[in-house]
Amino acid sequence: MAAVPRRADDAETKPRVLRAATHLFAERGFHGTKVRDIAAHAGANVAAGHYHFGSKRDLYVEVLRACFAEVRGILARSGVQPDPATLDRMSRPALERLVEKRMALMLSNLLGPPPSAHGTLMLREMLDPSDALPIVVAEFVEPMIAETAQIVRRLAPELDAERVRWCVASTMGQAFFYRATLPASLRAFGLSVFSPAYIRRLAAHIADFSTGGIARVAARRRSAHAR
């Protein structure tokens, strides 16, 4: 029996193209990825890709948003997004544990093993931005900053908005450091991978280091106001 020819709107084509695009954009970045290569990896023709997603940029944005949704789902299922009223009732030790849990999830996503496509995509976008960068910042970076800022404000209510954002960047930036320097960090620490157990210890260290630093910054602000 002759095979039934696939149509451009074949329901299987869209997820195949999306998976292929995610892999190639993570591997090569937006600028280094060609639509024809995505189509070849997906076993589809270029017209089918255009039919489902439009331009290469549209496909890239679809890949990014799928990754954003995956990370948001992980955070939601892990219970690390308490509402403001719940945060207000949390003790300082509970807030510090929340920072640690969020860092453990972030590190697991960025470092693996294996490192997620999301982490690789974010790293490439930061180092070699596309014109989708405003979408990345508005739909992923700013919400992540805002969530962490809510915790920092309760740990150090005397800090102004600028210093809160600095504290957030200093905390989250530690996780991105390990992803950006992954091969060198593994070699320097004598590791083959960042295992789940190692990531838990690293998350605890980053949380202790960060919350201690936030307390120090807050103390300096109190001292300055007291003069």
Tab-separated table of C-alpha atoms in Angstrom:
chain	number	residue	atom	x	y	z
A	1	MET	CA	0.000	0.000	0.000
A	2	ALA	CA	1.378	3.404	-0.915
A	3	ALA	CA	2.260	5.689	1.954
A	4	VAL	CA	-0.170	8.496	2.568
A	5	PRO	CA	1.597	11.734	1.740
A	6	ARG	CA	2.061	14.158	4.613
A	7	ARG	CA	0.383	17.532	4.381
A	8	ALA	CA	1.848	20.821	5.583
A	9	ASP	CA	-0.739	20.854	8.388
A	10	ASP	CA	0.056	17.308	9.528
A	11	ALA	CA	-0.434	17.329	13.318
A	12	GLU	CA	2.890	15.563	13.827
A	13	THR	CA	4.939	18.134	11.940
A	14	LYS	CA	4.594	21.060	14.333
A	15	PRO	CA	6.012	19.289	17.441
A	16	ARG	CA	8.811	17.762	15.349
A	17	VAL	CA	9.819	21.178	14.039
A	18	LEU	CA	9.605	22.653	17.536
A	19	ARG	CA	11.844	19.914	18.989
A	20	ALA	CA	14.380	20.277	16.177
A	21	ALA	CA	14.376	24.068	16.509
A	22	THR	CA	14.884	23.876	20.287
A	23	HIS	CA	17.886	21.593	19.823
A	24	LEU	CA	19.507	23.663	17.080
A	25	PHE	CA	18.856	27.085	18.609
A	26	ALA	CA	20.394	25.828	21.865
A	27	GLU	CA	23.365	24.329	20.014
A	28	ARG	CA	24.045	27.151	17.545
A	29	GLY	CA	22.123	30.195	18.750
A	30	PHE	CA	19.558	32.161	16.783
A	31	HIS	CA	22.032	33.712	14.357
A	32	GLY	CA	23.846	30.454	13.632
A	33	THR	CA	20.738	28.401	12.907
A	34	LYS	CA	19.233	28.126	9.427
A	35	VAL	CA	15.598	27.295	8.763
A	36	ARG	CA	16.575	24.632	6.245
A	37	ASP	CA	18.663	22.866	8.904
A	38	ILE	CA	15.713	22.868	11.305
A	39	ALA	CA	13.512	21.414	8.571
A	40	ALA	CA	16.083	18.731	7.779
A	41	HIS	CA	16.398	17.729	11.448
A	42	ALA	CA	12.608	17.614	11.759
A	43	GLY	CA	12.160	15.532	8.616
A	44	ALA	CA	9.953	18.268	7.204
A	45	ASN	CA	10.190	20.707	4.347
A	46	VAL	CA	10.828	24.410	4.783
A	47	ALA	CA	7.306	25.249	3.654
A	48	ALA	CA	5.860	23.171	6.489
A	49	GLY	CA	7.926	25.117	9.013
A	50	HIS	CA	6.720	28.409	7.612
A	51	TYR	CA	3.141	27.112	7.588
A	52	HIS	CA	3.201	26.299	11.310
A	53	PHE	CA	5.420	29.064	12.692
A	54	GLY	CA	5.985	31.801	10.108
A	55	SER	CA	9.470	33.321	10.131
A	56	LYS	CA	12.606	32.016	11.858
A	57	ARG	CA	12.116	34.694	14.508
A	58	ASP	CA	8.531	33.548	15.097
A	59	LEU	CA	9.764	29.980	15.522
A	60	TYR	CA	12.510	31.141	17.903
A	61	VAL	CA	9.975	33.027	20.026
A	62	GLU	CA	7.779	29.924	20.100
A	63	VAL	CA	10.756	27.864	21.326
A	64	LEU	CA	11.569	30.433	24.014
A	65	ARG	CA	7.983	30.621	25.220
A	66	ALA	CA	7.747	26.850	25.412
A	67	CYS	CA	10.882	26.853	27.595
A	68	PHE	CA	9.472	29.669	29.751
A	69	ALA	CA	6.282	27.660	30.265
A	70	GLU	CA	8.280	24.582	31.237
A	71	VAL	CA	10.276	26.503	33.866
A	72	ARG	CA	7.158	28.198	35.231
A	73	GLY	CA	5.528	24.787	35.507
A	74	ILE	CA	8.486	23.438	37.490
A	75	LEU	CA	8.326	26.413	39.865
A	76	ALA	CA	4.566	26.113	40.305
A	77	ARG	CA	4.724	22.386	41.057
A	78	SER	CA	7.562	22.907	43.528
A	79	GLY	CA	5.707	25.372	45.722
A	80	VAL	CA	8.314	28.145	45.549
A	81	GLN	CA	5.941	30.907	44.446
A	82	PRO	CA	4.014	31.798	47.601
A	83	ASP	CA	1.595	34.713	47.368
A	84	PRO	CA	2.417	38.009	49.111
A	85	ALA	CA	0.205	37.232	52.117
A	86	THR	CA	2.012	33.935	52.676
A	87	LEU	CA	5.398	35.627	52.316
A	88	ASP	CA	4.355	38.193	54.940
A	89	ARG	CA	3.711	35.384	57.426
A	90	MET	CA	7.004	33.587	56.808
A	91	SER	CA	9.810	33.797	59.357
A	92	ARG	CA	13.311	34.775	58.305
A	93	PRO	CA	14.529	31.130	58.423
A	94	ALA	CA	11.575	30.133	56.229
A	95	LEU	CA	12.388	32.890	53.738
A	96	GLU	CA	16.006	31.769	53.671
A	97	ARG	CA	14.910	28.172	53.001
A	98	LEU	CA	12.746	29.489	50.166
A	99	VAL	CA	15.786	31.176	48.603
A	100	GLU	CA	17.689	27.895	48.901
A	101	LYS	CA	14.887	25.888	47.286
A	102	ARG	CA	14.575	28.343	44.407
A	103	MET	CA	18.335	28.254	43.860
A	104	ALA	CA	18.328	24.440	43.853
A	105	LEU	CA	15.649	24.423	41.149
A	106	MET	CA	17.488	27.059	39.123
A	107	LEU	CA	20.794	25.211	39.345
A	108	SER	CA	19.191	21.881	38.448
A	109	ASN	CA	17.626	23.457	35.382
A	110	LEU	CA	20.823	25.189	34.305
A	111	LEU	CA	23.369	22.487	35.140
A	112	GLY	CA	21.511	19.189	34.780
A	113	PRO	CA	22.816	16.684	34.268
A	114	PRO	CA	22.285	17.223	31.428
A	115	PRO	CA	21.944	21.031	31.190
A	116	SER	CA	18.481	21.985	30.003
A	117	ALA	CA	17.833	23.495	26.602
A	118	HIS	CA	16.320	26.445	28.432
A	119	GLY	CA	19.558	27.230	30.243
A	120	THR	CA	21.583	26.962	27.050
A	121	LEU	CA	19.128	29.134	25.137
A	122	MET	CA	19.207	31.803	27.847
A	123	LEU	CA	23.002	31.796	27.910
A	124	ARG	CA	23.221	32.191	24.141
A	125	GLU	CA	20.631	34.948	24.146
A	126	MET	CA	22.527	36.848	26.854
A	127	LEU	CA	25.871	36.562	25.030
A	128	ASP	CA	24.642	37.008	21.449
A	129	PRO	CA	21.206	38.629	21.672
A	130	SER	CA	18.627	38.450	18.945
A	131	ASP	CA	15.857	40.965	18.379
A	132	ALA	CA	13.714	38.712	20.586
A	133	LEU	CA	15.658	39.912	23.650
A	134	PRO	CA	12.881	42.335	24.738
A	135	ILE	CA	10.488	39.367	24.838
A	136	VAL	CA	12.962	37.324	26.890
A	137	VAL	CA	13.368	40.152	29.393
A	138	ALA	CA	9.672	41.053	29.620
A	139	GLU	CA	8.250	37.532	29.746
A	140	PHE	CA	10.919	35.659	31.690
A	141	VAL	CA	13.719	37.729	33.219
A	142	GLU	CA	11.573	40.459	34.777
A	143	PRO	CA	9.017	38.033	36.307
A	144	MET	CA	11.868	35.972	37.817
A	145	ILE	CA	13.461	39.146	39.211
A	146	ALA	CA	10.109	40.291	40.602
A	147	GLU	CA	9.473	36.971	42.380
A	148	THR	CA	12.900	36.963	44.001
A	149	ALA	CA	12.602	40.654	44.843
A	150	GLN	CA	9.496	39.908	46.907
A	151	ILE	CA	11.591	37.617	49.094
A	152	VAL	CA	14.478	40.097	49.367
A	153	ARG	CA	12.112	42.891	50.436
A	154	ARG	CA	10.906	40.772	53.338
A	155	LEU	CA	14.439	39.826	54.315
A	156	ALA	CA	15.549	43.473	54.198
A	157	PRO	CA	12.598	45.895	54.167
A	158	GLU	CA	14.914	48.891	54.637
A	159	LEU	CA	16.456	48.486	51.167
A	160	ASP	CA	15.351	50.734	48.337
A	161	ALA	CA	14.201	49.342	44.986
A	162	GLU	CA	17.612	49.720	43.346
A	163	ARG	CA	19.448	47.821	46.073
A	164	VAL	CA	16.781	45.119	46.079
A	165	ARG	CA	17.403	44.547	42.371
A	166	TRP	CA	21.163	44.467	42.969
A	167	CYS	CA	20.662	41.821	45.650
A	168	VAL	CA	18.453	39.794	43.302
A	169	ALA	CA	21.023	40.032	40.501
A	170	SER	CA	23.850	39.072	42.858
A	171	THR	CA	21.903	36.017	44.037
A	172	MET	CA	20.664	34.778	40.659
A	173	GLY	CA	23.937	35.673	38.977
A	174	GLN	CA	25.766	33.007	40.954
A	175	ALA	CA	23.719	30.292	39.274
A	176	PHE	CA	24.359	31.758	35.827
A	177	PHE	CA	28.080	31.896	36.608
A	178	TYR	CA	28.197	28.118	37.017
A	179	ARG	CA	26.263	27.634	33.759
A	180	ALA	CA	28.385	30.125	31.803
A	181	THR	CA	31.606	28.505	33.034
A	182	LEU	CA	30.300	24.935	33.139
A	183	PRO	CA	33.222	23.080	31.485
A	184	ALA	CA	35.846	25.097	33.375
A	185	SER	CA	33.991	24.850	36.697
A	186	LEU	CA	33.678	21.075	36.429
A	187	ARG	CA	37.376	20.799	35.681
A	188	ALA	CA	38.374	23.214	38.450
A	189	PHE	CA	36.292	21.328	41.013
A	190	GLY	CA	37.403	17.905	39.815
A	191	LEU	CA	33.904	16.836	38.771
A	192	SER	CA	32.505	15.051	35.745
A	193	VAL	CA	28.979	16.421	36.320
A	194	PHE	CA	27.158	18.531	38.872
A	195	SER	CA	25.229	15.725	40.541
A	196	PRO	CA	21.869	16.338	42.274
A	197	ALA	CA	23.579	15.927	45.671
A	198	TYR	CA	26.290	18.436	44.746
A	199	ILE	CA	23.677	20.880	43.446
A	200	ARG	CA	21.785	20.692	46.750
A	201	ARG	CA	24.966	21.569	48.644
A	202	LEU	CA	25.789	24.341	46.187
A	203	ALA	CA	22.271	25.785	46.482
A	204	ALA	CA	22.591	25.806	50.279
A	205	HIS	CA	25.930	27.629	50.007
A	206	ILE	CA	24.568	30.222	47.566
A	207	ALA	CA	21.522	30.803	49.775
A	208	ASP	CA	23.687	31.232	52.895
A	209	PHE	CA	26.132	33.488	51.055
A	210	SER	CA	23.349	35.577	49.522
A	211	THR	CA	21.105	35.978	52.551
A	212	GLY	CA	24.159	36.815	54.642
A	213	GLY	CA	25.151	39.407	52.073
A	214	ILE	CA	21.631	40.849	51.999
A	215	ALA	CA	21.712	41.164	55.794
A	216	ARG	CA	25.070	42.962	55.556
A	217	VAL	CA	23.788	45.400	52.936
A	218	ALA	CA	20.699	46.073	55.077
A	219	ALA	CA	22.849	46.669	58.164
A	220	ARG	CA	24.941	49.215	56.286
A	221	ARG	CA	21.789	51.027	55.189
A	222	ARG	CA	20.506	51.134	58.779
A	223	SER	CA	23.863	52.461	59.923
A	224	ALA	CA	23.852	55.148	57.225
A	225	HIS	CA	20.340	56.275	58.188
A	226	ALA	CA	21.279	56.392	61.880
A	227	ARG	CA	24.064	58.927	61.336
